Amino acid sequence: MINPYPGLPEFDYIKPDSLSAASQFLALHTGEARPLMGGTDIFVRMRDRVWKDKYLVDVKSLDGMNAIYFDLSRGLTIGASVNMNRVIGSSEAKVHYPLLAEAANKVASYQLRTRATIVGNICNASPAGDTTGACILLGGVLNVHGEDGKRQEPLSTFFIGPGATALRAGDIVTSIQFPLPAPGLVGKYIKLGRNKSSDLAIIGVTVVGYPDEGAPSGFRIKLALASVAPVPLVVGQVETILAETPITEQTLSEASQAAMDGCNPIDDVRASAKYRKMMVRNLSLNALRKVWETIRQ
Ligand SMILES: Cc1cc2nc3c(=O)[nH]c(=O)nc-3n(C[C@H](O)[C@H](O)[C@H](O)COP(=O)(O)OP(=O)(O)OC[C@H]3O[C@@H](n4cnc5c(N)ncnc54)[C@H](O)[C@@H]3O)c2cc1C
């Protein structure tokens, strides 16, 4: 449809000098202000008159938000305003969290990724977000600054619906933190899109797996899906099947069928629900096989 109002509407650009001031401003202007990161979701929504914020609150340069660091006790911390290309290029992500770099590298184009952030991808809470599955399965936790000070939000309970999260008025995510990956952890992200760049996922399949002596099969394998439910979906049945029974081609096939049965996609402009479900089964099997072939060695 042709946009009858091309260009951005007017808004005030606010640049507070502390997180406390930013949280207070956001809380005072609930419903008419939001934190600004790369703006790649915000400006499209404002241009299309879907979001009508009076204020964009630039918090990108506050309190370590532009830093990325790793240590062997705390794992990886990515500041909220670190753009995706920096994550992809960072030696820490490449060595210890290659799945994160792989997922970020599937987002749109190089140009877009110089602005887009992982935290923005998560806070936007689109079911189609490419990095959400990796962030959930790698145990990501958000560090949040709110009106009442700091707290943490685990991603396992963060997503409530399309565009809806556990964030409250005045909240600003300052960083996302990942624990050290389990020894031998391998990941895979497969994105099905209508073209190779600049399009949201028709479906996305993220898998992680690692040896686990506590599991009867000797392995722990988890799967998350994008674009097939109102929120990013972790299909617990996949983990159960592959932990409880010896892993064979047959159980991988059963697990991918469970992924298909566990999702409930909709028809939309990108694909029908039926096509999505079938591709969930096919691409889940591909991703599970790839991870299994590596961790079994
Ligand atoms: C052409 C194009 C192609 C795209 N392709 C893809 C794609 O292939 N895959 C994909 O997943 N996405 C895609 N997107 C969507 C978008 O680029 C991503 O969601 C991106 O990661 C958003 O990050 P950002 O920093 O730009 O967020 P912003 O646009 O700045 O913010 C997004 C939302 O999150 C909130 N927010 C951001 N940071 C914080 C914070 N620190 N604390 C609290 N709230 C916060 C904002 O207030 C806003 O509501 C595309 C967008 C465009 C325009």
mmCIF file of C-alpha atoms in Angstrom, residues 10-232:
data_model
loop_
_atom_site.group_PDB
_atom_site.id
_atom_site.type_symbol
_atom_site.label_atom_id
_atom_site.label_comp_id
_atom_site.label_asym_id
_atom_site.label_seq_id
_atom_site.Cartn_x
_atom_site.Cartn_y
_atom_site.Cartn_z
ATOM 1 C CA GLU A 10 7.879 15.397 14.105
ATOM 2 C CA PHE A 11 9.320 14.196 17.398
ATOM 3 C CA ASP A 12 11.640 15.519 20.083
ATOM 4 C CA TYR A 13 15.082 13.956 20.394
ATOM 5 C CA ILE A 14 15.994 13.622 24.067
ATOM 6 C CA LYS A 15 19.535 12.811 25.219
ATOM 7 C CA PRO A 16 19.639 12.366 28.995
ATOM 8 C CA ASP A 17 23.012 12.360 30.754
ATOM 9 C CA SER A 18 22.281 9.463 33.124
ATOM 10 C CA LEU A 19 20.292 6.249 33.224
ATOM 11 C CA SER A 20 18.283 7.566 36.176
ATOM 12 C CA ALA A 21 17.270 10.665 34.239
ATOM 13 C CA ALA A 22 16.401 8.529 31.206
ATOM 14 C CA SER A 23 14.253 6.099 33.225
ATOM 15 C CA GLN A 24 12.455 8.972 34.932
ATOM 16 C CA PHE A 25 11.741 10.693 31.635
ATOM 17 C CA LEU A 26 10.467 7.482 30.039
ATOM 18 C CA ALA A 27 8.239 6.712 33.038
ATOM 19 C CA LEU A 28 6.857 10.255 33.092
ATOM 20 C CA HIS A 29 6.012 10.021 29.386
ATOM 21 C CA THR A 30 4.683 6.456 29.262
ATOM 22 C CA GLY A 31 2.975 5.809 25.934
ATOM 23 C CA GLU A 32 4.592 8.771 24.188
ATOM 24 C CA ALA A 33 8.333 8.054 24.547
ATOM 25 C CA ARG A 34 10.616 5.097 23.892
ATOM 26 C CA PRO A 35 14.343 4.299 24.098
ATOM 27 C CA LEU A 36 16.223 4.716 20.809
ATOM 28 C CA MET A 37 18.921 2.235 19.753
ATOM 29 C CA GLY A 38 19.691 1.753 16.054
ATOM 30 C CA GLY A 39 16.202 2.965 15.128
ATOM 31 C CA THR A 40 15.777 0.349 12.383
ATOM 32 C CA ASP A 41 12.414 -0.731 13.765
ATOM 33 C CA ILE A 42 11.443 2.599 15.284
ATOM 34 C CA PHE A 43 11.821 4.794 12.214
ATOM 35 C CA VAL A 44 9.946 2.381 9.950
ATOM 36 C CA ARG A 45 7.046 2.199 12.413
ATOM 37 C CA MET A 46 7.015 5.976 12.881
ATOM 38 C CA ARG A 47 7.189 6.603 9.149
ATOM 39 C CA ASP A 48 4.221 4.260 8.707
ATOM 40 C CA ARG A 49 2.325 6.052 11.521
ATOM 41 C CA VAL A 50 2.056 2.814 13.501
ATOM 42 C CA TRP A 51 4.044 4.350 16.381
ATOM 43 C CA LYS A 52 3.285 7.961 17.257
ATOM 44 C CA ASP A 53 5.872 8.730 19.921
ATOM 45 C CA LYS A 54 6.461 12.384 20.780
ATOM 46 C CA TYR A 55 9.914 11.641 22.213
ATOM 47 C CA LEU A 56 12.783 9.348 21.266
ATOM 48 C CA VAL A 57 15.162 8.943 24.165
ATOM 49 C CA ASP A 58 18.735 8.331 23.012
ATOM 50 C CA VAL A 59 20.402 6.160 25.648
ATOM 51 C CA LYS A 60 23.067 4.683 23.376
ATOM 52 C CA SER A 61 26.078 6.292 25.000
ATOM 53 C CA LEU A 62 25.141 5.895 28.675
ATOM 54 C CA ASP A 63 27.043 3.771 31.232
ATOM 55 C CA GLY A 64 28.896 1.108 29.249
ATOM 56 C CA MET A 65 26.071 0.471 26.817
ATOM 57 C CA ASN A 66 28.468 0.563 23.893
ATOM 58 C CA ALA A 67 30.880 -2.036 25.312
ATOM 59 C CA ILE A 68 31.315 -5.732 24.608
ATOM 60 C CA TYR A 69 33.383 -7.857 26.983
ATOM 61 C CA PHE A 70 34.090 -11.459 27.893
ATOM 62 C CA ASP A 71 35.668 -13.203 30.828
ATOM 63 C CA LEU A 72 35.955 -16.824 31.792
ATOM 64 C CA SER A 73 33.808 -16.504 34.904
ATOM 65 C CA ARG A 74 30.940 -14.258 33.742
ATOM 66 C CA GLY A 75 30.795 -15.119 30.057
ATOM 67 C CA LEU A 76 29.869 -12.543 27.421
ATOM 68 C CA THR A 77 28.219 -9.178 27.997
ATOM 69 C CA ILE A 78 27.017 -7.181 25.016
ATOM 70 C CA GLY A 79 26.073 -3.562 25.684
ATOM 71 C CA ALA A 80 22.628 -2.617 24.412
ATOM 72 C CA SER A 81 23.930 -0.214 21.772
ATOM 73 C CA VAL A 82 26.581 -2.549 20.304
ATOM 74 C CA ASN A 83 25.538 -3.032 16.699
ATOM 75 C CA MET A 84 25.264 -6.454 15.082
ATOM 76 C CA ASN A 85 28.342 -6.076 12.867
ATOM 77 C CA ARG A 86 30.458 -5.524 15.980
ATOM 78 C CA VAL A 87 29.082 -8.717 17.509
ATOM 79 C CA ILE A 88 29.701 -10.646 14.290
ATOM 80 C CA GLY A 89 33.270 -9.318 14.118
ATOM 81 C CA SER A 90 34.160 -9.760 17.771
ATOM 82 C CA SER A 91 36.682 -12.488 18.502
ATOM 83 C CA GLU A 92 34.794 -13.383 21.711
ATOM 84 C CA ALA A 93 31.581 -14.123 19.839
ATOM 85 C CA LYS A 94 33.417 -15.944 17.049
ATOM 86 C CA VAL A 95 35.311 -18.204 19.430
ATOM 87 C CA HIS A 96 32.868 -18.798 22.280
ATOM 88 C CA TYR A 97 29.403 -17.955 20.868
ATOM 89 C CA PRO A 98 29.558 -18.567 17.094
ATOM 90 C CA LEU A 99 25.796 -19.241 17.032
ATOM 91 C CA LEU A 100 25.176 -15.640 18.076
ATOM 92 C CA ALA A 101 27.359 -14.343 15.262
ATOM 93 C CA GLU A 102 25.696 -16.743 12.792
ATOM 94 C CA ALA A 103 22.183 -15.585 13.775
ATOM 95 C CA ALA A 104 23.110 -11.878 13.721
ATOM 96 C CA ASN A 105 24.674 -12.370 10.302
ATOM 97 C CA LYS A 106 21.270 -13.487 8.957
ATOM 98 C CA VAL A 107 19.667 -10.130 9.779
ATOM 99 C CA ALA A 108 19.013 -8.111 6.621
ATOM 100 C CA SER A 109 22.107 -6.533 5.077
ATOM 101 C CA TYR A 110 25.545 -5.319 6.190
ATOM 102 C CA GLN A 111 24.320 -1.726 6.010
ATOM 103 C CA LEU A 112 21.351 -2.378 8.271
ATOM 104 C CA ARG A 113 23.512 -4.283 10.741
ATOM 105 C CA THR A 114 25.715 -1.230 11.268
ATOM 106 C CA ARG A 115 22.684 0.274 13.048
ATOM 107 C CA ALA A 116 20.614 -2.695 14.267
ATOM 108 C CA THR A 117 21.369 -4.089 17.708
ATOM 109 C CA ILE A 118 20.716 -7.461 19.314
ATOM 110 C CA VAL A 119 19.040 -5.788 22.290
ATOM 111 C CA GLY A 120 16.799 -3.820 19.897
ATOM 112 C CA ASN A 121 15.914 -7.078 18.116
ATOM 113 C CA ILE A 122 14.892 -8.573 21.462
ATOM 114 C CA CYS A 123 13.055 -5.537 22.853
ATOM 115 C CA ASN A 124 11.128 -5.190 19.615
ATOM 116 C CA ALA A 125 9.766 -8.679 20.387
ATOM 117 C CA SER A 126 8.886 -9.597 16.836
ATOM 118 C CA PRO A 127 8.150 -13.339 16.598
ATOM 119 C CA ALA A 128 10.341 -13.230 13.469
ATOM 120 C CA GLY A 129 13.459 -11.819 15.154
ATOM 121 C CA ASP A 130 16.507 -13.690 13.880
ATOM 122 C CA THR A 131 18.617 -13.431 17.030
ATOM 123 C CA THR A 132 15.977 -14.266 19.640
ATOM 124 C CA GLY A 133 16.285 -18.069 19.361
ATOM 125 C CA ALA A 134 20.068 -17.979 19.829
ATOM 126 C CA CYS A 135 19.760 -15.543 22.742
ATOM 127 C CA ILE A 136 17.175 -17.728 24.509
ATOM 128 C CA LEU A 137 18.968 -21.049 23.941
ATOM 129 C CA LEU A 138 22.323 -19.596 25.013
ATOM 130 C CA GLY A 139 20.728 -18.596 28.342
ATOM 131 C CA GLY A 140 20.684 -14.829 27.710
ATOM 132 C CA VAL A 141 19.691 -12.539 30.581
ATOM 133 C CA LEU A 142 18.914 -8.840 30.188
ATOM 134 C CA ASN A 143 20.360 -6.261 32.551
ATOM 135 C CA VAL A 144 17.663 -3.650 33.017
ATOM 136 C CA HIS A 145 17.692 -0.191 34.566
ATOM 137 C CA GLY A 146 14.263 0.910 35.744
ATOM 138 C CA GLU A 147 12.707 3.570 37.935
ATOM 139 C CA ASP A 148 13.506 1.452 40.994
ATOM 140 C CA GLY A 149 17.107 0.723 40.010
ATOM 141 C CA LYS A 150 18.731 -2.325 38.394
ATOM 142 C CA ARG A 151 17.348 -5.829 37.901
ATOM 143 C CA GLN A 152 17.747 -8.799 35.575
ATOM 144 C CA GLU A 153 15.193 -10.302 33.187
ATOM 145 C CA PRO A 154 15.813 -13.843 31.898
ATOM 146 C CA LEU A 155 14.770 -14.253 28.287
ATOM 147 C CA SER A 156 12.880 -17.453 29.084
ATOM 148 C CA THR A 157 10.037 -15.334 30.531
ATOM 149 C CA PHE A 158 10.624 -12.051 28.677
ATOM 150 C CA PHE A 159 8.370 -12.402 25.623
ATOM 151 C CA ILE A 160 4.634 -11.934 26.221
ATOM 152 C CA GLY A 161 3.254 -11.413 22.698
ATOM 153 C CA PRO A 162 4.115 -9.683 19.430
ATOM 154 C CA GLY A 163 5.777 -6.421 20.522
ATOM 155 C CA ALA A 164 4.974 -7.119 24.198
ATOM 156 C CA THR A 165 7.633 -7.899 26.798
ATOM 157 C CA ALA A 166 8.235 -7.981 30.532
ATOM 158 C CA LEU A 167 9.676 -4.440 30.368
ATOM 159 C CA ARG A 168 7.869 -1.848 32.472
ATOM 160 C CA ALA A 169 7.447 1.909 32.160
ATOM 161 C CA GLY A 170 10.840 3.586 32.540
ATOM 162 C CA ASP A 171 12.823 0.409 31.818
ATOM 163 C CA ILE A 172 15.995 0.527 29.758
ATOM 164 C CA VAL A 173 17.922 -2.618 28.868
ATOM 165 C CA THR A 174 21.578 -1.779 29.404
ATOM 166 C CA SER A 175 23.095 -5.062 28.183
ATOM 167 C CA ILE A 176 22.539 -8.722 27.470
ATOM 168 C CA GLN A 177 24.660 -11.260 29.293
ATOM 169 C CA PHE A 178 25.399 -14.863 28.352
ATOM 170 C CA PRO A 179 26.847 -17.499 30.697
ATOM 171 C CA LEU A 180 29.777 -19.570 29.485
ATOM 172 C CA PRO A 181 28.444 -22.109 27.003
ATOM 173 C CA ALA A 182 28.276 -25.753 28.132
ATOM 174 C CA PRO A 183 31.467 -27.634 27.171
ATOM 175 C CA GLY A 184 31.236 -28.903 23.598
ATOM 176 C CA LEU A 185 28.178 -26.790 22.766
ATOM 177 C CA VAL A 186 27.427 -26.503 19.048
ATOM 178 C CA GLY A 187 24.692 -24.364 17.492
ATOM 179 C CA LYS A 188 22.975 -23.860 14.157
ATOM 180 C CA TYR A 189 20.559 -21.238 12.844
ATOM 181 C CA ILE A 190 18.632 -21.832 9.635
ATOM 182 C CA LYS A 191 16.527 -18.987 8.257
ATOM 183 C CA LEU A 192 13.995 -19.401 5.504
ATOM 184 C CA GLY A 193 13.252 -16.067 3.838
ATOM 185 C CA ARG A 194 11.769 -14.939 0.555
ATOM 186 C CA ASN A 195 15.170 -13.672 -0.535
ATOM 187 C CA LYS A 196 18.734 -13.791 0.757
ATOM 188 C CA SER A 197 18.712 -10.380 2.434
ATOM 189 C CA SER A 198 16.518 -7.678 3.902
ATOM 190 C CA ASP A 199 13.502 -9.834 4.581
ATOM 191 C CA LEU A 200 12.064 -11.187 7.787
ATOM 192 C CA ALA A 201 12.040 -14.944 8.336
ATOM 193 C CA ILE A 202 9.236 -17.101 6.963
ATOM 194 C CA ILE A 203 10.521 -19.434 9.628
ATOM 195 C CA GLY A 204 13.728 -19.583 11.649
ATOM 196 C CA VAL A 205 15.110 -22.687 13.355
ATOM 197 C CA THR A 206 17.762 -22.449 16.072
ATOM 198 C CA VAL A 207 19.326 -25.561 17.604
ATOM 199 C CA VAL A 208 21.967 -26.019 20.282
ATOM 200 C CA GLY A 209 23.386 -29.339 21.462
ATOM 201 C CA TYR A 210 26.115 -30.572 23.776
ATOM 202 C CA PRO A 211 27.215 -33.769 25.564
ATOM 203 C CA ASP A 212 25.378 -34.196 28.887
ATOM 204 C CA GLU A 213 26.170 -37.136 31.137
ATOM 205 C CA GLY A 214 22.941 -36.490 33.055
ATOM 206 C CA ALA A 215 20.779 -37.279 30.017
ATOM 207 C CA PRO A 216 20.007 -40.956 29.229
ATOM 208 C CA SER A 217 20.994 -40.383 25.573
ATOM 209 C CA GLY A 218 24.220 -38.673 26.696
ATOM 210 C CA PHE A 219 23.285 -35.429 24.918
ATOM 211 C CA ARG A 220 21.150 -32.349 25.488
ATOM 212 C CA ILE A 221 19.690 -30.782 22.352
ATOM 213 C CA LYS A 222 17.300 -27.786 22.353
ATOM 214 C CA LEU A 223 15.338 -26.140 19.559
ATOM 215 C CA ALA A 224 13.689 -22.729 19.188
ATOM 216 C CA LEU A 225 11.501 -21.494 16.353
ATOM 217 C CA ALA A 226 10.857 -18.026 14.925
ATOM 218 C CA SER A 227 7.796 -16.812 12.998
ATOM 219 C CA VAL A 228 5.487 -19.656 13.968
ATOM 220 C CA ALA A 229 3.813 -18.345 17.145
ATOM 221 C CA PRO A 230 3.085 -14.984 18.826
ATOM 222 C CA VAL A 231 6.415 -15.264 20.670
ATOM 223 C CA PRO A 232 9.720 -17.028 19.968
#
